[in-house]
Coordinates of C-alpha atoms in Angstrom, one line a residue:
X26 CA 55.3 -26.9 69.7
X27 CA 59.0 -27.1 69.0
X28 CA 60.8 -23.9 68.2
X29 CA 61.4 -22.8 64.6
X30 CA 64.4 -24.8 63.3
X31 CA 67.6 -22.9 62.9
X32 CA 69.8 -25.7 61.8
X33 CA 70.8 -23.8 58.6
X34 CA 72.7 -21.3 60.8
X35 CA 75.0 -24.0 61.9
X36 CA 75.1 -26.4 58.9
X37 CA 78.5 -25.2 57.8
X38 CA 79.8 -27.2 60.8
X39 CA 78.8 -30.4 59.0
X40 CA 81.5 -33.1 59.0
X41 CA 83.3 -31.6 62.0
X42 CA 81.1 -32.5 64.9
X43 CA 82.8 -33.5 68.1
X44 CA 80.4 -33.8 71.0
X45 CA 82.3 -36.3 73.1
X46 CA 86.0 -37.3 73.5
X47 CA 87.0 -39.8 70.9
X48 CA 88.6 -43.0 72.2
X49 CA 92.0 -41.7 71.1
X50 CA 91.7 -39.4 74.2
X51 CA 93.0 -42.0 76.5
X52 CA 93.0 -39.9 79.6
X53 CA 89.3 -39.0 79.2
X54 CA 88.2 -42.5 78.6
X55 CA 90.3 -44.0 81.4
X56 CA 88.6 -41.5 83.8
X57 CA 85.3 -43.2 83.0
X58 CA 86.4 -46.3 84.9
X59 CA 86.1 -44.3 88.2
X60 CA 83.5 -42.3 90.1
X61 CA 79.8 -42.6 89.2
X62 CA 80.8 -44.5 86.0
X63 CA 82.7 -47.3 87.7
X64 CA 80.0 -49.9 88.1
X65 CA 78.7 -49.5 84.5
X66 CA 82.1 -49.5 83.0
X67 CA 83.0 -52.7 84.9
X68 CA 79.8 -54.4 83.7
X69 CA 80.6 -53.5 80.1
X70 CA 84.1 -54.7 80.3
X71 CA 82.9 -58.0 81.8
X72 CA 80.3 -58.4 79.0
X73 CA 82.9 -57.7 76.3
X74 CA 85.1 -60.4 77.7
X75 CA 82.4 -63.0 77.0
X76 CA 82.2 -61.7 73.4
X77 CA 85.9 -62.4 72.8
X78 CA 85.0 -66.1 72.6
X79 CA 81.4 -66.0 71.4
X80 CA 80.9 -66.4 67.7
X81 CA 79.0 -63.8 65.7
X82 CA 75.4 -65.0 65.4
X83 CA 74.3 -66.3 62.0
X84 CA 71.5 -64.5 60.1
X85 CA 69.9 -67.1 57.9
X86 CA 67.5 -66.5 55.0
X87 CA 65.2 -69.1 56.6
X88 CA 65.1 -67.1 59.8
X89 CA 64.2 -64.0 57.9
X90 CA 61.4 -65.8 56.2
X91 CA 60.0 -67.1 59.5
X92 CA 57.9 -64.0 60.0
X93 CA 56.4 -64.4 56.5
X94 CA 55.7 -68.1 57.0
X95 CA 54.4 -68.3 60.6
X96 CA 54.5 -64.8 62.0
X97 CA 57.4 -65.3 64.4
X98 CA 59.8 -62.4 64.8
X99 CA 62.4 -63.7 67.1
X100 CA 64.3 -66.2 64.9
X101 CA 65.8 -63.2 63.0
X102 CA 65.5 -60.3 65.4
X103 CA 67.3 -61.8 68.4
X104 CA 70.5 -62.7 66.6
X105 CA 70.5 -59.4 64.8
X106 CA 70.1 -57.5 68.0
X107 CA 72.8 -59.6 69.6
X108 CA 75.3 -58.6 66.9
X109 CA 74.7 -54.9 67.9
X110 CA 75.1 -55.8 71.6
X111 CA 78.4 -57.4 70.7
X112 CA 79.5 -54.3 68.7
X113 CA 78.6 -51.9 71.5
X114 CA 80.2 -53.9 74.3
X115 CA 83.4 -54.5 72.4
X116 CA 83.7 -50.9 71.3
X117 CA 83.1 -49.6 74.8
X118 CA 85.6 -52.1 76.3
X119 CA 88.2 -51.0 73.8
X120 CA 87.8 -47.4 74.8
X121 CA 87.7 -48.1 78.6
X122 CA 90.7 -50.4 78.6
X123 CA 92.8 -49.5 75.5
X124 CA 93.2 -53.2 75.2
X125 CA 93.8 -54.2 71.5
X126 CA 92.3 -57.7 72.2
X127 CA 88.9 -56.1 71.7
X128 CA 89.7 -54.5 68.3
X129 CA 89.8 -57.4 65.9
X130 CA 86.5 -59.0 67.2
X131 CA 84.9 -55.5 67.0
X132 CA 85.9 -55.0 63.4
X133 CA 84.6 -58.5 62.6
X134 CA 81.1 -57.7 64.0
X135 CA 81.0 -54.3 62.4
X136 CA 81.8 -55.9 59.0
X137 CA 79.1 -58.5 59.6
X138 CA 76.6 -55.8 60.2
X139 CA 77.7 -53.9 57.1
X140 CA 77.2 -57.1 55.1
X141 CA 73.6 -57.7 56.2
X142 CA 71.2 -57.7 53.3
X143 CA 68.8 -55.6 55.3
X144 CA 69.0 -53.7 58.6
X145 CA 65.2 -53.6 58.7
X146 CA 63.3 -56.2 60.8
X147 CA 61.2 -58.7 58.7
X148 CA 58.0 -57.6 60.5
X149 CA 58.5 -54.1 59.0
X150 CA 59.3 -55.1 55.5
X151 CA 57.4 -56.5 52.5
X152 CA 56.9 -60.3 52.6
X153 CA 59.8 -62.5 51.4
X154 CA 63.5 -61.9 51.4
X155 CA 64.7 -58.2 51.4
X156 CA 65.3 -56.3 48.2
X157 CA 68.7 -54.7 48.6
X158 CA 67.9 -52.0 46.1
X159 CA 64.8 -50.9 48.1
X160 CA 66.0 -50.5 51.6
X161 CA 63.3 -50.0 54.2
X162 CA 63.9 -47.4 56.9
X163 CA 62.4 -48.9 60.1
X164 CA 63.4 -48.7 63.8
X165 CA 66.3 -51.1 63.6
X166 CA 67.7 -49.6 60.3
X167 CA 67.7 -46.1 61.8
X168 CA 69.2 -47.3 65.1
X169 CA 71.9 -49.2 63.3
X170 CA 72.8 -46.1 61.3
X171 CA 73.2 -44.2 64.5
X172 CA 75.3 -46.9 66.1
X173 CA 77.7 -47.2 63.2
X174 CA 78.0 -43.4 62.8
X175 CA 78.8 -42.9 66.5
X176 CA 81.2 -45.8 66.5
X177 CA 83.0 -44.3 63.5
X178 CA 83.3 -41.0 65.4
X179 CA 84.6 -42.6 68.6
X180 CA 87.2 -44.9 67.0
X181 CA 88.1 -42.7 64.0
X182 CA 91.3 -43.8 62.4
X183 CA 91.5 -46.8 64.7
X184 CA 89.1 -48.4 62.2
X185 CA 90.6 -49.3 58.8
X186 CA 89.8 -46.7 56.2
X187 CA 87.9 -49.2 54.1
X188 CA 85.6 -49.9 57.0
X189 CA 85.0 -46.2 57.6
X190 CA 84.2 -45.6 53.9
X191 CA 81.9 -48.6 54.0
X192 CA 80.1 -47.3 57.0
X193 CA 79.4 -44.0 55.3
X194 CA 78.3 -45.6 52.1
X195 CA 75.9 -48.1 53.7
X196 CA 74.3 -45.4 55.9
X197 CA 73.9 -43.1 53.0
X198 CA 72.2 -45.7 50.8
X199 CA 70.2 -47.5 53.5
X200 CA 69.0 -44.5 55.5
X201 CA 70.0 -41.0 54.4
X202 CA 68.8 -41.2 50.8
X203 CA 65.5 -42.9 51.5
X204 CA 65.0 -40.6 54.4
X205 CA 65.1 -37.6 52.1
X206 CA 63.5 -39.0 49.0
X207 CA 60.6 -41.0 50.3
X208 CA 57.5 -40.5 52.4
X209 CA 57.4 -42.6 55.5
X210 CA 54.2 -43.3 57.4
X211 CA 56.1 -43.0 60.7
X212 CA 57.3 -39.5 59.8
X213 CA 54.1 -37.5 59.5
X214 CA 51.5 -40.0 60.7
X215 CA 47.9 -40.7 59.8
X216 CA 45.2 -38.4 58.7
X217 CA 45.1 -36.8 62.2
X218 CA 48.8 -36.3 62.2
X219 CA 49.2 -38.9 64.9
X220 CA 52.7 -40.4 65.1
X221 CA 54.1 -43.0 67.5
X222 CA 57.5 -43.7 69.1
X223 CA 58.7 -44.5 65.6
X224 CA 59.0 -40.8 64.9
X225 CA 61.3 -40.2 67.8
X226 CA 63.4 -43.3 67.3
X227 CA 63.8 -43.1 63.6
X228 CA 64.2 -39.3 63.4
X229 CA 66.4 -39.1 66.5
X230 CA 68.7 -41.9 65.2
X231 CA 69.0 -40.7 61.6
X232 CA 69.5 -37.0 62.5
X233 CA 72.1 -38.0 65.1
X234 CA 73.9 -40.0 62.5
X235 CA 73.7 -37.1 60.1
X236 CA 75.4 -34.7 62.6
X237 CA 78.3 -37.1 62.6
X238 CA 78.5 -38.1 58.9
X239 CA 76.6 -35.8 56.5
X240 CA 79.2 -33.4 55.0
X241 CA 76.9 -31.4 52.8
X242 CA 75.3 -28.5 54.7
X243 CA 72.4 -28.3 52.2
X244 CA 71.5 -31.9 52.7
X245 CA 71.9 -31.7 56.4
X246 CA 69.5 -28.7 56.5
X247 CA 66.9 -30.6 54.4
X248 CA 67.1 -33.6 56.7
X249 CA 66.6 -31.5 59.8
X250 CA 63.7 -29.5 58.2
X251 CA 61.9 -32.8 57.7
X252 CA 62.9 -34.4 61.0
X253 CA 62.1 -31.5 63.3
X254 CA 58.6 -31.2 61.8
X255 CA 58.1 -34.9 62.5
X256 CA 59.5 -34.6 66.1
X257 CA 57.1 -31.7 66.7
X258 CA 54.2 -34.1 65.9
X259 CA 55.8 -36.6 68.3
X260 CA 55.7 -34.1 71.1
X261 CA 52.1 -33.2 70.2
X262 CA 51.3 -36.9 70.9
X263 CA 51.8 -36.2 74.6
X264 CA 48.9 -34.4 76.2
X265 CA 49.4 -31.1 77.9
X266 CA 50.1 -32.9 81.2
X267 CA 52.8 -35.0 79.7
X268 CA 50.8 -38.3 79.4
X269 CA 51.6 -40.6 76.6
X270 CA 48.9 -43.2 75.8
X271 CA 51.5 -45.6 74.5
X272 CA 52.6 -45.9 78.1
X273 CA 55.8 -45.5 80.1
X274 CA 57.6 -48.3 78.3
X275 CA 57.4 -46.4 75.0
X276 CA 58.3 -43.2 76.9
X277 CA 61.7 -44.9 77.7
X278 CA 62.1 -45.9 74.0
X279 CA 60.8 -42.9 72.1
X280 CA 61.6 -40.1 74.5
X281 CA 65.0 -41.6 75.0
X282 CA 65.9 -41.1 71.4
X283 CA 64.3 -37.7 71.5
X284 CA 66.5 -36.8 74.4
X285 CA 69.6 -38.0 72.5
X286 CA 69.0 -35.8 69.5
X287 CA 68.0 -32.9 71.7
X288 CA 71.4 -33.2 73.5
X289 CA 73.4 -33.6 70.3
X290 CA 71.6 -30.7 68.5
X291 CA 72.2 -28.4 71.5
X292 CA 75.9 -29.3 71.4
X293 CA 76.0 -28.8 67.6
X294 CA 74.3 -25.4 67.9
X295 CA 76.1 -24.2 71.0
X296 CA 72.8 -24.3 72.9
X297 CA 70.8 -22.2 70.4
X298 CA 68.4 -25.1 69.6
X299 CA 67.0 -26.5 72.7
X300 CA 64.4 -29.3 72.1
X301 CA 64.0 -29.8 75.8
X302 CA 62.8 -26.2 76.6
X303 CA 59.4 -25.5 77.9
X304 CA 57.0 -26.6 80.7
X305 CA 55.5 -29.3 78.6
X306 CA 58.8 -31.0 78.1
X307 CA 59.3 -31.0 81.9
X308 CA 56.0 -32.7 82.4
X309 CA 56.8 -35.2 79.7
X310 CA 60.1 -36.0 81.4
X311 CA 58.2 -36.6 84.7
X312 CA 55.7 -39.0 83.1
X313 CA 57.1 -42.3 84.4
X314 CA 57.3 -41.0 87.9
X315 CA 53.6 -40.0 87.8
X316 CA 52.4 -43.4 86.6
X317 CA 54.5 -45.6 88.9
X318 CA 52.5 -48.2 90.8
X319 CA 55.4 -49.4 93.1
X320 CA 59.2 -49.7 92.6
X321 CA 59.7 -51.2 89.2
X322 CA 55.9 -51.5 88.5
X323 CA 54.0 -49.1 86.2
X324 CA 50.6 -48.5 84.8
X325 CA 50.2 -51.1 82.0
X326 CA 47.5 -49.5 79.8
X327 CA 47.8 -50.2 76.0
X328 CA 51.0 -52.0 74.9
X329 CA 52.8 -51.2 78.1
X330 CA 54.5 -53.8 80.3
X331 CA 53.9 -53.5 84.0
X332 CA 57.4 -54.5 85.0
X333 CA 59.8 -51.9 83.6
X334 CA 63.2 -50.3 84.0
X335 CA 64.8 -47.5 82.1
X336 CA 68.4 -46.6 81.0
X337 CA 69.8 -45.1 84.2
X338 CA 72.0 -42.7 82.3
X339 CA 68.9 -41.3 80.6
X340 CA 67.2 -40.6 83.9
X341 CA 70.4 -39.0 85.3
X342 CA 70.6 -36.7 82.3
X343 CA 67.0 -35.5 82.5
X344 CA 67.3 -35.1 86.3
X345 CA 70.3 -32.9 85.9
X346 CA 69.3 -31.0 82.7
X347 CA 65.7 -30.3 83.8
X348 CA 66.1 -30.1 87.5
X349 CA 64.0 -33.3 88.2
X350 CA 65.9 -35.2 90.9
X351 CA 62.9 -37.4 91.5
X352 CA 63.8 -39.3 88.3
X353 CA 66.9 -40.7 90.1
X354 CA 64.6 -42.9 92.2
X355 CA 63.8 -44.8 89.0
X356 CA 67.5 -45.3 88.1
X357 CA 68.3 -48.2 90.5
X358 CA 67.3 -51.0 88.1
X359 CA 69.0 -51.8 84.8
X360 CA 66.8 -52.1 81.8
X361 CA 66.7 -55.1 79.5
X362 CA 65.0 -53.3 76.7
X363 CA 66.8 -54.0 73.4
X364 CA 67.7 -50.4 72.6
X365 CA 69.8 -50.3 75.8
X366 CA 72.0 -53.0 74.3
X367 CA 73.4 -50.7 71.7
X368 CA 76.5 -48.6 71.7
X369 CA 74.6 -45.2 71.8
X370 CA 73.0 -46.1 75.1
X371 CA 76.0 -48.0 76.5
X372 CA 78.0 -44.8 75.9
X373 CA 75.4 -42.5 77.5
X374 CA 74.8 -44.8 80.4
X375 CA 78.4 -44.1 81.3
X376 CA 78.8 -40.5 80.2
X377 CA 75.4 -39.2 81.6
X378 CA 75.7 -40.8 85.0
X379 CA 76.3 -38.4 87.9
X380 CA 77.4 -38.8 91.5
X381 CA 74.3 -37.1 92.8
X382 CA 72.8 -39.2 95.5
X383 CA 69.3 -40.6 94.9
X384 CA 66.9 -38.5 97.0
X385 CA 63.9 -40.4 98.4
X386 CA 60.6 -39.3 96.8
X387 CA 57.0 -40.1 97.5
X388 CA 54.8 -39.8 94.4
X389 CA 51.9 -37.5 94.5
X390 CA 48.8 -39.0 96.2
X391 CA 46.6 -38.3 93.1
X392 CA 47.4 -37.9 89.4
X393 CA 44.9 -36.8 86.8
X394 CA 45.6 -36.5 83.1
X395 CA 42.4 -34.8 81.9
X396 CA 42.9 -35.0 78.1
X397 CA 44.0 -38.7 78.2
X398 CA 41.5 -39.4 81.0
X399 CA 43.9 -41.3 83.2
X400 CA 43.4 -41.2 87.0
X401 CA 45.9 -42.7 89.4
X402 CA 45.2 -42.6 93.1
X403 CA 47.5 -43.7 95.9
X404 CA 46.3 -44.6 99.4
X405 CA 48.1 -44.6 102.7
X406 CA 51.3 -43.2 104.0
X407 CA 53.3 -46.0 102.4
X408 CA 51.0 -45.8 99.3
X409 CA 50.6 -49.6 99.5
X410 CA 47.3 -49.4 97.5
X411 CA 47.3 -47.7 94.1
X412 CA 44.3 -47.6 91.8
X413 CA 44.6 -46.6 88.1
X414 CA 41.7 -46.2 85.6
X415 CA 41.5 -44.9 82.1
X416 CA 39.0 -43.4 79.7
X417 CA 40.1 -41.9 76.4
X418 CA 39.2 -43.4 73.0
X419 CA 39.8 -46.5 71.1
X420 CA 41.9 -45.0 68.4
X421 CA 44.9 -44.3 70.5
X422 CA 48.5 -45.2 69.7
X423 CA 49.0 -48.9 70.5
X424 CA 45.3 -49.0 71.1
X425 CA 43.5 -51.6 73.2
X426 CA 39.7 -51.6 73.3
X427 CA 39.8 -50.9 77.0
X428 CA 37.8 -47.8 78.0
X429 CA 37.0 -48.0 81.7
X430 CA 39.8 -50.5 82.3
X431 CA 41.4 -50.3 85.8
X432 CA 44.2 -51.7 88.0
X433 CA 44.1 -52.4 91.7
X434 CA 47.7 -52.6 92.9
X435 CA 48.4 -53.7 96.5
X436 CA 51.8 -54.1 98.3
X437 CA 53.7 -54.2 95.0
X438 CA 51.4 -56.6 93.1
X439 CA 48.5 -55.9 90.8
X440 CA 45.5 -58.0 92.0
X441 CA 43.3 -56.7 89.3
X442 CA 45.3 -55.8 86.2
X443 CA 45.4 -54.4 82.7
X444 CA 47.2 -57.1 80.7
X445 CA 49.3 -54.6 78.8
X446 CA 51.6 -55.7 76.0
X447 CA 51.2 -59.0 74.3
X448 CA 53.7 -60.8 72.0
X449 CA 54.2 -59.0 68.8
X450 CA 53.4 -61.7 66.3
X451 CA 52.2 -61.3 62.7
X452 CA 48.7 -59.7 62.8
X453 CA 49.3 -57.9 66.1
X454 CA 49.5 -54.6 64.3
X455 CA 47.2 -55.5 61.4
X456 CA 43.6 -56.5 60.7
X457 CA 43.8 -59.3 63.3
X458 CA 44.8 -57.0 66.2
X459 CA 41.6 -57.5 68.1
X460 CA 41.7 -61.2 67.7
X461 CA 44.4 -61.1 70.4
X462 CA 42.8 -61.3 73.9
X463 CA 45.1 -58.7 75.4
X464 CA 44.0 -56.1 72.9
X465 CA 40.3 -56.7 72.9
X466 CA 37.7 -55.8 75.6
X467 CA 37.5 -59.4 76.8
X468 CA 41.1 -59.1 78.1
X469 CA 40.3 -56.1 80.3
X470 CA 38.1 -55.3 83.3
X471 CA 35.4 -53.6 81.2
X472 CA 31.7 -54.5 80.6
X473 CA 30.4 -56.7 77.9
X474 CA 26.9 -55.5 76.7
X475 CA 24.5 -57.9 75.0
X476 CA 27.5 -60.0 73.9
X477 CA 29.1 -56.9 72.4
X478 CA 32.7 -55.8 73.2
X479 CA 33.9 -52.3 72.6
X480 CA 34.8 -51.3 69.1
X481 CA 38.0 -49.9 67.7
X482 CA 38.4 -46.3 66.3
X483 CA 38.6 -42.8 67.7
X484 CA 34.8 -42.4 67.5
X485 CA 34.4 -45.0 70.2
X486 CA 35.2 -42.9 73.2
X487 CA 34.6 -42.2 76.9
X488 CA 33.2 -39.0 78.3
X489 CA 34.2 -37.8 81.8
X490 CA 31.1 -36.9 83.8
X491 CA 32.7 -36.5 87.2
X492 CA 36.3 -36.4 88.5
X493 CA 36.7 -35.5 92.1
X494 CA 39.4 -35.9 94.8
X495 CA 39.3 -34.9 98.4
X496 CA 40.7 -35.9 101.8
X497 CA 38.5 -39.0 101.8
X498 CA 39.4 -40.4 98.4
X499 CA 38.7 -40.0 94.7
X500 CA 36.0 -40.8 92.2
X501 CA 35.8 -41.0 88.4
X502 CA 32.5 -41.3 86.5
X503 CA 32.9 -42.3 82.8
X504 CA 30.1 -42.4 80.3
X505 CA 31.0 -45.4 78.2
X506 CA 27.9 -45.5 76.0
X507 CA 29.8 -44.4 72.8
X508 CA 32.5 -47.1 73.3
X509 CA 30.1 -49.8 72.1
X510 CA 28.5 -50.5 68.7
X511 CA 24.9 -49.9 68.0
X512 CA 24.1 -53.6 68.2
X513 CA 24.7 -53.3 72.0
X514 CA 21.3 -51.4 72.2
X515 CA 22.6 -49.0 74.8
X516 CA 20.8 -45.8 75.9
X517 CA 23.5 -45.2 78.4
X518 CA 26.3 -46.9 80.3
X519 CA 28.1 -45.1 83.2
X520 CA 31.0 -46.6 85.1
X521 CA 31.8 -45.1 88.4
X522 CA 35.1 -46.0 90.1
X523 CA 35.3 -44.7 93.7
X524 CA 38.4 -45.0 96.0
X525 CA 37.8 -44.6 99.7
X526 CA 41.1 -44.1 101.5
X527 CA 39.7 -45.5 104.7
X528 CA 40.7 -47.3 106.8
X529 CA 39.7 -49.7 105.6
X530 CA 40.6 -48.8 102.1
X531 CA 37.9 -49.6 99.6
X532 CA 37.4 -49.5 95.8
X533 CA 33.7 -49.4 94.7
X534 CA 32.9 -50.2 91.1
X535 CA 29.4 -49.4 89.8
X536 CA 28.2 -50.1 86.3
X537 CA 24.8 -48.5 85.5
X538 CA 23.3 -49.7 82.2
X539 CA 20.1 -48.5 80.5
X540 CA 18.9 -50.0 77.3
X541 CA 17.0 -48.3 74.5
X542 CA 13.2 -48.4 74.7
X543 CA 11.8 -51.8 74.1
X544 CA 15.1 -53.6 74.5
X545 CA 16.1 -55.9 77.3
X546 CA 19.7 -57.0 77.4
X547 CA 22.5 -58.7 79.2
X548 CA 25.4 -57.1 81.0
X549 CA 28.7 -58.7 82.2
X550 CA 30.9 -56.7 84.5
X551 CA 34.3 -58.4 84.2
X552 CA 37.3 -58.3 86.4
X553 CA 40.7 -59.5 85.3
X554 CA 42.8 -60.9 88.1
X555 CA 46.4 -62.1 88.3
X556 CA 45.7 -64.8 91.0
X557 CA 43.1 -67.5 91.0
X558 CA 40.2 -66.2 93.0
X559 CA 38.1 -68.1 95.5
X560 CA 34.4 -67.3 95.4
X561 CA 30.9 -68.1 96.6
X562 CA 27.6 -66.3 96.1
X563 CA 28.1 -62.6 96.7
X564 CA 31.8 -62.9 97.6
X565 CA 35.1 -63.1 95.7
X566 CA 38.5 -63.3 97.3
X567 CA 41.4 -62.2 95.2
X568 CA 44.5 -62.5 97.3
X569 CA 44.1 -60.2 100.3
X570 CA 41.2 -58.3 98.6
X571 CA 37.6 -59.2 99.3
X572 CA 35.0 -58.3 96.7
X573 CA 31.3 -58.2 97.8
X574 CA 28.4 -58.0 95.4
X575 CA 24.7 -58.9 95.2
X576 CA 24.4 -62.6 95.8
X577 CA 21.5 -62.8 93.4
X578 CA 24.0 -62.1 90.5
X579 CA 25.6 -65.0 88.6
X580 CA 29.3 -65.4 88.5
X581 CA 31.6 -67.4 86.2
X582 CA 35.4 -67.8 86.1
X583 CA 37.4 -68.2 82.8
X584 CA 41.0 -69.1 83.1
X585 CA 43.4 -67.8 80.5
X586 CA 46.6 -69.9 80.8
X587 CA 50.0 -69.1 79.1
X588 CA 49.3 -65.7 77.6
X589 CA 52.4 -64.8 75.7
X590 CA 54.2 -61.6 76.5
X591 CA 56.6 -59.7 74.3
X592 CA 59.3 -60.3 77.0
X593 CA 59.3 -62.2 80.2
X594 CA 57.5 -65.4 81.1
X595 CA 54.0 -66.3 79.9
X596 CA 51.2 -65.2 82.2
X597 CA 48.0 -66.7 83.6
X598 CA 45.0 -64.4 84.0
X599 CA 41.6 -65.1 85.5
X600 CA 38.5 -63.4 84.0
X601 CA 35.8 -63.0 86.7
X602 CA 32.4 -62.3 85.1
X603 CA 29.5 -61.0 87.2
X604 CA 26.1 -60.7 85.6
X605 CA 22.3 -60.7 86.2
X606 CA 20.6 -64.1 85.8
X607 CA 18.2 -62.7 83.1
X608 CA 17.9 -59.9 80.6
X609 CA 16.6 -56.6 81.9
X610 CA 16.0 -53.1 80.5
X611 CA 17.9 -51.4 83.3
X612 CA 20.8 -53.0 85.2
X613 CA 23.1 -51.8 88.0
X614 CA 26.1 -53.9 89.1
X615 CA 28.0 -52.8 92.2
X616 CA 31.1 -54.4 93.6
X617 CA 32.8 -53.3 96.8
X618 CA 36.4 -54.2 97.1
X619 CA 38.0 -54.1 100.5
X620 CA 41.7 -54.4 101.4

């Protein structure tokens, strides 16, 4: 749990917060063009040059309505995010160069953002055009408030007074007032007190903006009393080993904004309030290291992408602050996540970088998250084979009906995969969620029993029967009986995933199914591959991996072409289904995978 809030002891500092040098401090900002900051500063300056000639994107009513009409988010979200990217790059370029060419275009885009009818994304708002008298506080609205508040602090009187007043007015009306006066589902969660990355992003952004702009100590205290309670729930959403079932992508997003408010609050309180203190926070900070498959590739359970990068400055900060140098090994790639294209992260990607060399680090051979029931096992000196498998329950944050799902990752590529995040269209987070293949059992390497897929809800769960690791390999036995509805007719379903380090390295999958008395049923053991397999009776070849099974079993192949991802190109997946030729009362399917 987070420590008892003591913000009231420091609230008299409201309106006078100065955590970083403002841009008027030319010497401090010019220094950022050198040393460990040099590459990032040069990249931002080059980006800003392109925005000197690029028009501010239009935001049309018809684009806002596109989500209500056909479920598409991108017509409105992409140009809205591009405006914020322009604002951030132009502001950073002005500070780094002291070149007045960047100032007028910057003020233009700030003004355009202030004029937007809503900062909320259409997918998070009531249907139709926005009601300006009922602003919705969502991820984008909160992030926008923080961007404008930090911009106001950095530029100070370089901005026209009318613009500064407008920034304060819009943030107060769109975010601060509704933050205090309304209940928000993202703040205190569902009946189980379960919150998502929204808690960290929205609270972190609004509380950060408040440290800069809220002049009333009483209101500031009230805001932090609410916000810190919500952030405590966010930290509770990680298990004791630091695992987040939303996945490492949402670690970068949510825990990123948690880190930002932790840093600003520590500065505001002269270190008296430390939201990063404690062993659990260290384990949370290490989470992406522990679920890395290969450089740039990560476990893709739930709505997590497999290919992923993080804001390098965030990793540098945590490595330095918490004594975790291994995080620097993840800092070589530049992220393309939308939050990184905002001034708050552009600023920190410069300020938080250090000149500490990146130490080589080999991940642990075996990772086990007992509460979340994730096992990750790495094979070989070069860890060229990584196997990941999950249990848990089907009421998790960003849930997929995927208990028993697993990944076989070889030489930097997942041969058998978990599809991870799909495209966030209308219905993806609603009643139609499990109509999307990537969210339902049919999109995962899990059994189908008597035509029944797994059901959604926390009561549909896995039970760990065995977890063992030794010098020879690792094994995980999951009882998946409770993952399926009563119509499946199950007495028991146990999935065993065994990894033998070898040589040769092997993965042995065994599904043992027993039906209730008097019931005979069908079982499909499904594998989801990323490459088109070749097969014949008793043998499947998936890239360099050979899969052997009983040749008396039937096999079918279903090709899923052009599955949409939230970002990146569409994907092709291949569902390999192995099944007995006739219904039985007791069935065991064993597949031996050799690499």
